[in-house]
Structures are given as C-alpha cells and as structure tokens.
XYZ file of C-alpha atoms in Angstrom:
467
model
C 73.827 181.905 141.094
C 75.310 178.839 139.401
C 72.946 176.010 138.558
C 73.281 173.071 140.988
C 75.221 170.085 139.691
C 74.625 166.675 141.194
C 77.101 163.780 141.022
C 77.170 160.325 142.575
C 80.272 158.611 143.915
C 80.597 154.899 144.628
C 83.319 153.276 146.688
C 84.043 149.720 147.902
C 83.674 148.048 151.294
C 87.089 149.157 152.582
C 87.521 152.048 154.997
C 90.728 153.427 153.464
C 89.006 153.782 150.072
C 85.816 155.205 151.574
C 87.693 157.740 153.685
C 89.686 158.960 150.699
C 86.718 159.382 148.360
C 84.737 161.211 151.052
C 87.734 163.505 151.487
C 87.605 164.184 147.748
C 83.878 164.998 147.977
C 84.479 167.467 150.802
C 87.188 169.239 148.856
C 85.014 169.324 145.719
C 82.001 170.962 147.384
C 84.268 173.354 149.283
C 85.647 174.615 145.986
C 82.352 174.368 144.028
C 79.547 175.408 146.365
C 76.823 174.579 143.820
C 77.841 170.911 143.616
C 75.792 168.283 145.409
C 77.184 164.784 146.017
C 75.521 161.506 146.888
C 77.950 158.896 148.244
C 76.937 155.276 147.665
C 78.610 152.526 149.663
C 78.420 148.755 149.146
C 78.548 146.846 152.437
C 79.634 143.436 153.669
C 77.290 142.443 156.534
C 77.170 145.956 158.057
C 78.518 149.450 157.357
C 82.069 149.925 158.624
C 81.948 151.598 162.084
C 84.802 153.977 161.236
C 82.917 155.050 158.105
C 79.747 155.710 160.105
C 81.733 157.907 162.478
C 83.330 159.784 159.579
C 79.972 160.451 157.923
C 78.681 162.320 160.978
C 80.603 165.449 159.953
C 79.535 165.856 156.317
C 78.577 169.299 154.945
C 74.902 169.713 153.963
C 75.518 169.285 150.220
C 76.900 165.756 150.661
C 74.599 162.906 151.573
C 75.042 159.166 151.508
C 73.342 155.815 151.223
C 74.415 152.257 151.973
C 73.459 149.566 149.512
C 71.723 146.438 150.840
C 74.414 144.345 152.531
C 76.136 141.398 150.958
C 76.590 138.740 153.609
C 80.082 137.434 154.254
C 78.723 133.897 154.485
C 77.654 134.216 150.836
C 81.133 135.216 149.688
C 83.967 132.809 148.795
C 85.355 131.189 151.921
C 89.043 131.595 152.842
C 89.488 134.052 149.970
C 91.746 137.114 149.978
C 90.315 140.516 150.859
C 90.480 141.534 147.180
C 88.318 138.580 146.153
C 85.851 139.246 148.970
C 85.554 142.953 148.187
C 85.399 142.486 144.430
C 82.741 139.797 144.724
C 80.728 142.011 147.065
C 80.944 144.904 144.601
C 79.803 142.642 141.776
C 76.831 141.393 143.798
C 75.953 144.995 144.693
C 75.920 146.236 141.076
C 72.134 145.727 140.572
C 71.489 147.614 143.818
C 73.746 150.432 142.631
C 71.778 150.707 139.386
C 68.539 150.937 141.361
C 70.039 153.580 143.655
C 71.083 155.709 140.681
C 67.755 155.480 138.850
C 65.686 157.758 141.147
C 68.574 160.217 141.407
C 68.470 160.625 137.648
C 64.742 161.280 137.601
C 64.541 163.747 140.513
C 67.818 165.688 140.431
C 69.546 164.740 137.172
C 73.061 163.442 137.702
C 75.892 164.918 135.692
C 78.395 162.173 136.481
C 79.334 159.080 138.411
C 82.737 158.929 140.134
C 83.749 155.356 140.967
C 86.493 153.550 142.816
C 88.903 151.717 140.461
C 87.514 148.438 141.821
C 83.919 149.448 141.140
C 84.275 149.927 137.387
C 80.903 148.332 136.621
C 79.581 151.779 137.551
C 81.144 153.126 134.331
C 78.800 150.979 132.267
C 75.807 152.080 134.324
C 76.778 155.727 133.813
C 76.645 155.183 130.051
C 73.173 153.656 130.397
C 71.941 156.872 132.007
C 73.855 159.217 129.668
C 76.200 160.546 132.335
C 79.876 161.327 132.412
C 81.930 158.786 134.322
C 85.205 159.078 136.205
C 87.494 156.896 138.247
C 88.797 158.236 141.545
C 92.135 156.666 142.445
C 92.724 156.834 146.210
C 96.182 155.487 145.358
C 99.180 156.995 143.580
C 99.586 157.866 139.912
C 101.990 154.921 139.731
C 99.187 152.528 140.697
C 96.917 154.157 138.135
C 99.551 153.589 135.457
C 99.911 149.948 136.466
C 96.162 149.302 136.341
C 95.664 151.211 133.108
C 98.392 149.137 131.427
C 97.672 145.853 133.220
C 95.844 144.149 130.316
C 98.930 144.539 128.089
C 101.371 143.771 130.889
C 99.441 140.600 131.712
C 99.722 139.455 128.106
C 103.492 139.754 128.543
C 103.376 137.494 131.597
C 103.698 140.083 134.351
C 102.779 137.518 137.022
C 105.710 135.333 136.005
C 108.039 138.017 137.386
C 106.660 137.912 140.922
C 109.532 135.877 142.355
C 112.347 137.476 140.361
C 114.611 140.411 140.987
C 114.061 141.536 137.388
C 112.463 144.971 137.246
C 109.143 145.718 135.554
C 108.887 149.015 133.699
C 105.487 150.549 134.315
C 105.090 153.505 131.921
C 106.213 156.772 133.493
C 107.356 155.151 136.744
C 110.469 154.020 138.539
C 111.213 150.342 137.679
C 109.589 147.897 140.103
C 111.228 144.558 141.033
C 108.932 141.669 140.167
C 108.546 140.635 143.811
C 107.319 144.157 144.649
C 104.325 144.001 142.333
C 100.954 143.922 144.146
C 100.649 140.787 146.223
C 97.184 140.098 144.793
C 98.755 139.252 141.429
C 99.989 136.021 143.004
C 96.404 134.882 143.555
C 94.923 133.799 140.186
C 91.351 134.524 141.318
C 92.246 138.009 142.593
C 94.349 138.796 139.524
C 91.494 137.861 137.198
C 89.015 140.068 139.066
C 91.450 143.004 139.008
C 92.033 142.444 135.295
C 88.277 142.574 134.626
C 88.108 145.962 136.370
C 91.099 147.269 134.418
C 89.576 146.328 131.079
C 86.663 148.710 131.824
C 88.899 151.698 132.604
C 88.894 152.987 128.985
C 85.149 153.640 129.420
C 85.935 156.519 131.792
C 85.756 160.137 130.674
C 88.515 161.028 133.097
C 90.582 160.055 136.093
C 91.011 161.785 139.442
C 94.147 160.849 141.398
C 94.952 161.463 145.047
C 98.426 162.817 144.415
C 99.952 166.082 143.261
C 101.753 167.046 140.080
C 105.006 168.195 141.652
C 105.580 164.770 143.232
C 104.669 162.576 140.249
C 105.108 164.842 137.222
C 106.821 162.227 135.020
C 104.095 159.669 135.701
C 101.222 162.052 135.093
C 102.730 163.328 131.851
C 102.925 159.748 130.582
C 99.362 159.092 131.721
C 98.060 162.189 129.990
C 99.770 161.197 126.744
C 98.337 157.685 126.994
C 94.790 158.878 127.694
C 94.863 161.432 124.893
C 96.058 158.789 122.480
C 93.954 155.765 123.358
C 91.203 156.654 125.800
C 88.932 159.065 123.915
C 90.847 162.093 125.181
C 90.097 161.309 128.817
C 91.435 163.831 131.299
C 93.814 163.039 134.163
C 93.394 165.272 137.206
C 95.855 165.138 140.098
C 93.766 166.691 142.855
C 95.583 165.684 146.071
C 96.970 165.337 148.555
C 93.690 164.472 150.243
C 94.311 163.258 153.785
C 92.064 162.616 156.735
C 92.185 165.065 159.614
C 92.026 163.463 163.053
C 92.037 164.980 166.494
C 91.356 163.646 169.949
C 91.791 166.229 172.690
C 91.399 163.664 175.429
C 93.691 161.074 173.874
C 96.091 159.540 176.378
C 98.698 158.888 173.676
C 98.706 162.580 172.674
C 99.169 163.563 176.313
C 102.123 161.166 176.427
C 103.596 162.784 173.296
C 103.425 166.163 175.004
C 106.033 164.948 177.508
C 108.566 163.805 174.887
C 111.421 165.712 173.243
C 111.059 167.069 169.673
C 111.542 164.463 166.912
C 112.227 161.741 169.499
C 109.276 159.379 168.954
C 108.837 156.714 166.287
C 105.150 156.261 165.450
C 104.378 152.628 164.528
C 101.128 151.770 162.743
C 100.112 149.339 160.030
C 96.880 151.121 159.181
C 93.277 150.019 159.425
C 93.580 146.552 157.891
C 97.151 145.257 157.806
C 98.461 142.686 160.268
C 101.683 140.805 160.984
C 102.213 137.257 162.223
C 102.920 136.382 165.845
C 106.574 135.699 165.007
C 106.914 139.053 163.270
C 105.132 140.853 166.080
C 107.679 139.399 168.518
C 110.613 140.515 166.346
C 109.131 143.986 165.967
C 108.646 144.316 169.719
C 112.195 143.190 170.460
C 113.516 145.419 167.642
C 111.809 148.497 169.087
C 113.186 147.612 172.510
C 116.688 147.029 171.129
C 116.695 150.327 169.202
C 116.581 152.364 172.396
C 114.257 154.864 170.671
C 110.993 156.184 172.039
C 107.964 154.756 170.253
C 104.174 155.026 170.045
C 102.778 151.736 168.709
C 99.219 151.186 167.482
C 99.017 147.456 168.144
C 96.647 144.978 166.518
C 96.254 141.271 167.182
C 98.541 139.181 164.938
C 97.315 137.244 161.934
C 99.184 135.006 159.497
C 97.417 136.859 156.665
C 98.841 140.328 155.963
C 95.351 141.657 155.204
C 93.809 139.811 158.136
C 91.941 142.848 159.500
C 91.034 144.450 156.166
C 87.464 143.123 155.993
C 86.803 141.883 159.545
C 88.961 142.988 162.492
C 89.881 140.703 165.371
C 88.185 141.139 168.742
C 91.167 139.721 170.652
C 93.055 141.888 173.124
C 96.329 142.710 171.310
C 98.317 143.130 174.531
C 98.174 139.403 175.243
C 100.347 138.765 172.162
C 103.293 140.930 173.256
C 106.460 139.241 174.561
C 106.497 138.667 178.313
C 107.760 141.705 180.181
C 107.864 143.967 177.098
C 105.616 146.678 178.533
C 107.526 146.747 181.800
C 110.940 146.902 180.121
C 109.909 149.751 177.787
C 107.861 151.699 180.329
C 108.518 155.411 180.040
C 109.902 155.396 176.501
C 107.186 153.346 174.822
C 103.421 153.778 174.585
C 101.123 151.087 173.166
C 97.644 151.890 171.834
C 95.229 148.988 171.299
C 92.431 150.836 169.529
C 92.061 153.863 167.278
C 94.730 156.567 167.362
C 94.477 160.097 165.872
C 97.089 159.506 163.184
C 97.393 162.927 161.576
C 97.448 164.561 165.017
C 100.272 162.211 166.014
C 102.225 162.739 162.786
C 101.921 166.519 163.071
C 103.132 166.548 166.672
C 106.530 168.102 167.299
C 107.645 165.018 169.263
C 107.111 162.643 166.319
C 110.340 162.102 164.391
C 109.589 159.006 162.305
C 106.793 156.763 161.055
C 107.060 152.990 160.669
C 104.281 152.427 158.138
C 102.735 149.688 156.017
C 102.940 152.098 153.058
C 99.235 152.303 152.419
C 98.855 155.365 150.211
C 96.748 157.303 152.728
C 99.429 156.856 155.393
C 102.313 157.592 153.032
C 100.615 160.812 151.884
C 99.932 161.877 155.468
C 103.601 161.382 156.313
C 104.653 163.420 153.264
C 102.151 166.221 153.936
C 103.269 166.436 157.561
C 106.987 166.036 156.824
C 107.762 162.834 158.775
C 110.554 160.456 157.591
C 109.411 156.852 157.147
C 110.436 153.274 157.759
C 108.735 151.431 154.889
C 107.208 148.079 155.881
C 104.791 147.069 153.078
C 102.433 144.142 153.665
C 99.862 143.668 150.865
C 98.058 145.174 147.871
C 100.131 147.869 146.129
C 102.073 148.732 149.287
C 105.328 147.210 147.995
C 105.149 149.493 144.963
C 104.579 152.458 147.253
C 107.603 151.368 149.279
C 109.792 151.358 146.166
C 108.505 154.794 145.240
C 109.163 156.417 148.622
C 112.534 154.709 149.200
C 114.107 154.559 145.728
C 112.191 157.317 143.953
C 111.447 160.042 146.472
C 114.131 158.881 148.939
C 112.086 159.805 151.998
C 112.128 156.383 153.669
C 114.333 153.423 154.553
C 113.216 149.813 154.214
C 114.306 146.924 156.461
C 115.609 143.700 154.932
C 113.675 140.479 155.416
C 115.276 137.035 155.815
C 114.577 133.936 153.728
C 111.576 133.140 155.927
C 109.995 136.526 155.239
C 110.798 137.970 158.666
C 112.429 141.271 159.530
C 114.661 140.317 162.459
C 115.016 142.401 165.620
C 118.595 143.496 164.925
C 117.653 144.702 161.434
C 114.608 146.545 162.765
C 116.654 148.270 165.463
C 119.314 149.271 162.943
C 116.876 150.801 160.456
C 114.919 152.594 163.175
C 118.120 154.218 164.489
C 119.212 155.181 160.974
C 115.951 157.086 160.476
C 115.659 158.580 163.958
C 119.210 159.593 164.887
C 121.482 158.962 161.899
C 122.800 161.270 159.199
C 120.569 159.451 156.703
C 117.579 160.454 158.795
C 118.603 164.095 158.600
C 118.931 163.857 154.816
C 115.514 162.222 154.562
C 114.035 164.928 156.763
C 115.385 167.588 154.419
C 113.899 165.908 151.351
C 110.510 165.281 152.913
C 110.328 168.900 154.131
C 110.633 170.002 150.493
C 107.822 167.601 149.518
C 105.745 168.911 152.413
C 106.107 172.453 151.056
C 105.251 171.292 147.521
C 102.121 169.518 148.797
C 101.005 172.673 150.602
C 101.597 174.748 147.477
C 99.547 172.313 145.352
C 96.505 172.939 147.570
C 96.728 176.734 147.522
C 94.157 178.775 145.621
C 96.418 178.924 142.548
C 98.083 175.545 143.168
C 98.242 172.692 140.665
C 95.716 170.469 142.478
C 93.212 173.273 143.009
C 93.425 174.173 139.317
C 92.892 170.522 138.373
C 89.784 170.265 140.555
C 88.469 173.505 139.021
C 88.985 172.008 135.551
C 87.048 168.921 136.612
C 84.204 171.123 137.812
C 84.227 173.068 134.538
C 83.912 169.813 132.586
C 80.801 168.939 134.628
C 79.289 172.335 133.920
C 80.003 172.134 130.193
C 78.428 168.681 130.005
C 75.348 169.731 131.951
C 74.987 172.763 129.692
C 74.926 170.498 126.610
C 72.242 168.127 127.956
C-alpha cells in the first residue's frame, strides 16, 4: 500500500475560487487514493453559506478548517472586492501559518497548494520545507497575464485600459486594452495584485483549471517560460473541473421539461456579478423583444459590477423588474430569484444558449456541456475570457455597448436571436460540440488532464521520498 501523502490547500474568501479548488481536491484524491487533503479557508465575517453546503459532501480523505474571521468593518471602506479579499488574505496570513504548524508536526505535509491571490502561502511553505504550488481556477491565459504582469506593468500596461490597442500576452490571443481586468484601473487593487504576482516565481509548479487541447499554444509558452526562468517549475493543465449541481425538486427544471429542445436561453451572471438598474431594465426588455424562451437567475441590481461578490443583497429582486414584465413573458420566461442548479440546467436538452458573465467556472461549464454563449463580461478577468471565447474559440457572441456603457434592448434581442436561431448559432454549436468532446477526452483515464494530475502526484511522492 502506498504511503499516505498529506497536502494543504488554501483559497480566498470567494465562493467561485473555493468551489474550484475543492473540485480539484476531489479529483486529486479520486485519482490518488493515498492522498489526504486539508482545505484552509480565510473568512470575512462568516464562512460563505454556499461553501458550507458544498463541504457537506466531501470524501473522508478531505477535511477542512476555517481561519478566524476577518471582520468587514476592519477592512477598507468602499473598496473593490479585490481590495477587500486581498486585505483579508493578508490579515489571515499569521492564522494560516499557525494552522499549518500542527499539520507539519503530526502528519507531515508534502506541499501547500494556494490560490493565486494567496501567494503569501508560498513563503510559508518554504519556511516548513514543503513544495508549493499555485492552483489557478482561471484559464491559462490569466495565468500568463499574472506571471508576466510585473514586466507588463513596467511597460505601462494600465495606460492601455482606455485604448483599442491590443496587448500581447505571451502565448495568447491579443487583448484590447479596455478588455484587460477591470481591477487594473484601481491603483490600490492593481498594486495588491502586483504584489501577489511577484511571489509566483517561488512556486514549484502551477495547476490550471483548463485542458491542453483548448489552450495548447498558451501552455506551451508557459512551460517554456517556467523552464527558463522559474527554477524548472511544472505547469499542469488538470481541468476542466466543474461543479456538479442537481435539484430534483427544482421548479425551474420542471419548467425546462416542458420546453422544446435547444429553445431556452439560460441567463445568469454567476454568484457575485451584478448589473445596474438601467441595465437590468434593458436586459429585461431585450429578452422580451427577442421572442425567445428564457430562464433568468435574477439578482438585485447594483451600480458596482461586483456588488454581490463579497456580500449579497437581501432585497427581493423581483421588485426591480419593469412593470408588467412577468405577465407579458408568462409561459416563455421563467425567473429564479435564488440558487439555480446551473450544470443541471446547462446539460438539459431544452437549453440552447447561455448568457453569461464569462466567469471561468461558468465558461468552462458551458464548454463541457456544449452550450453556445452570449458573452457579457462584468469584472475581474471576465473581459479577457470574453475575448478568448468569442475571438479565439469562436463559441460565443458578444453584444455591443453604447457610449454610456449600456447594452440596449435592441442589441440584446439581436444577439440573443443570432445565437438561438441564426446560422451563426448553428456554427457556434458545431464548434462547441468539438470542444465538449475534447474536454471529455482530456478527463479520460489516458487523457491529457488525467496524465498531468498523475505527474503532479508523482512529484509529491518523489519529494516525500527524499525527505
């Protein structure tokens, strides 16, 4: 029997990141039965309810702990979600060190795997003579951006934010300056991100939630970079890791059962993204004008695109819809005001399109389940993801926004119809079906992602054998 190997993983106080890294842990212990994982989560005020629910179904060789909470009142006021989360992670670093210490003395840790915004953990891993890795819940393109950000910042990358001029991130499709991560426009957020990026060379390797066949050019460039300047660090593409969701008693799923195949547009901006009241109105009228069936996961509006990322609103979202909207769309529209089983919805035969904020988890789920997308990025690296899926992979269409930053109802209706019933939609469906097959192949026993995760496990075993 193989000797048990224990690793610790640390995330940040954001559900999308926590869900992805827990998905990685589940896949790791499924492939390597002798691995044991301790998940460590920083918290702001209280653990995230969705995370608590997710942790109820862990296998026995994964356990978890929450670090003492950082109180929101002690964080910078009126700051962006990146600043809040990064500051919370920084304040939690001493607690993380104290959480790791007993693990090292009782069941020696082979490695720490950290979120890219928890890179202080890399330094702590060195203190305790462990291997250290970064787990990117985002794409290989985002990894390339962050790995090269110190040099790009020296060249004035933030000065391009309002220009059409494209930025060449190594190994990636060119990105227009205005599609760089929105956090770069906030000096405080940009500086905190830059501090994290400067620690990345400390890592012994990088795990990425993507698969080789989809981002082969990017990963080849990353591997060359890491071999040349990062102490021969390894780059493992081990995805796609997506979250399974199922709700047998869900009213929205029962509604889907009554619809025709590929007839429903699923509309969701993820767990933390929000739109303004004006944009919510235009979206509602656009869905109505399109004439297409839709299932909309509705959240209360907020003038900040990441308004629900740290603390969600308690307001009833239905009160913000245009007068008479629900009555006028009755029968062909269904509005959900709480959680919806996203992967169950995307995998349903009635679902023919996905209007998404382009968070990487959602984009991957759409690719894995073969659903064409309407790309509507809102914050973080979502604009980069939108460029990748529209211009690179060509599996999505993106609406145009006016000079006031609004997508107008006529534009929304036009793009929705192009995806759902147009010839372009059929072409997109063909391309995304091929990606769906490639994603499935990557996860097979002899697939590229399974081999990469096996190589990661072998590196742990070799290290433990030398210590």
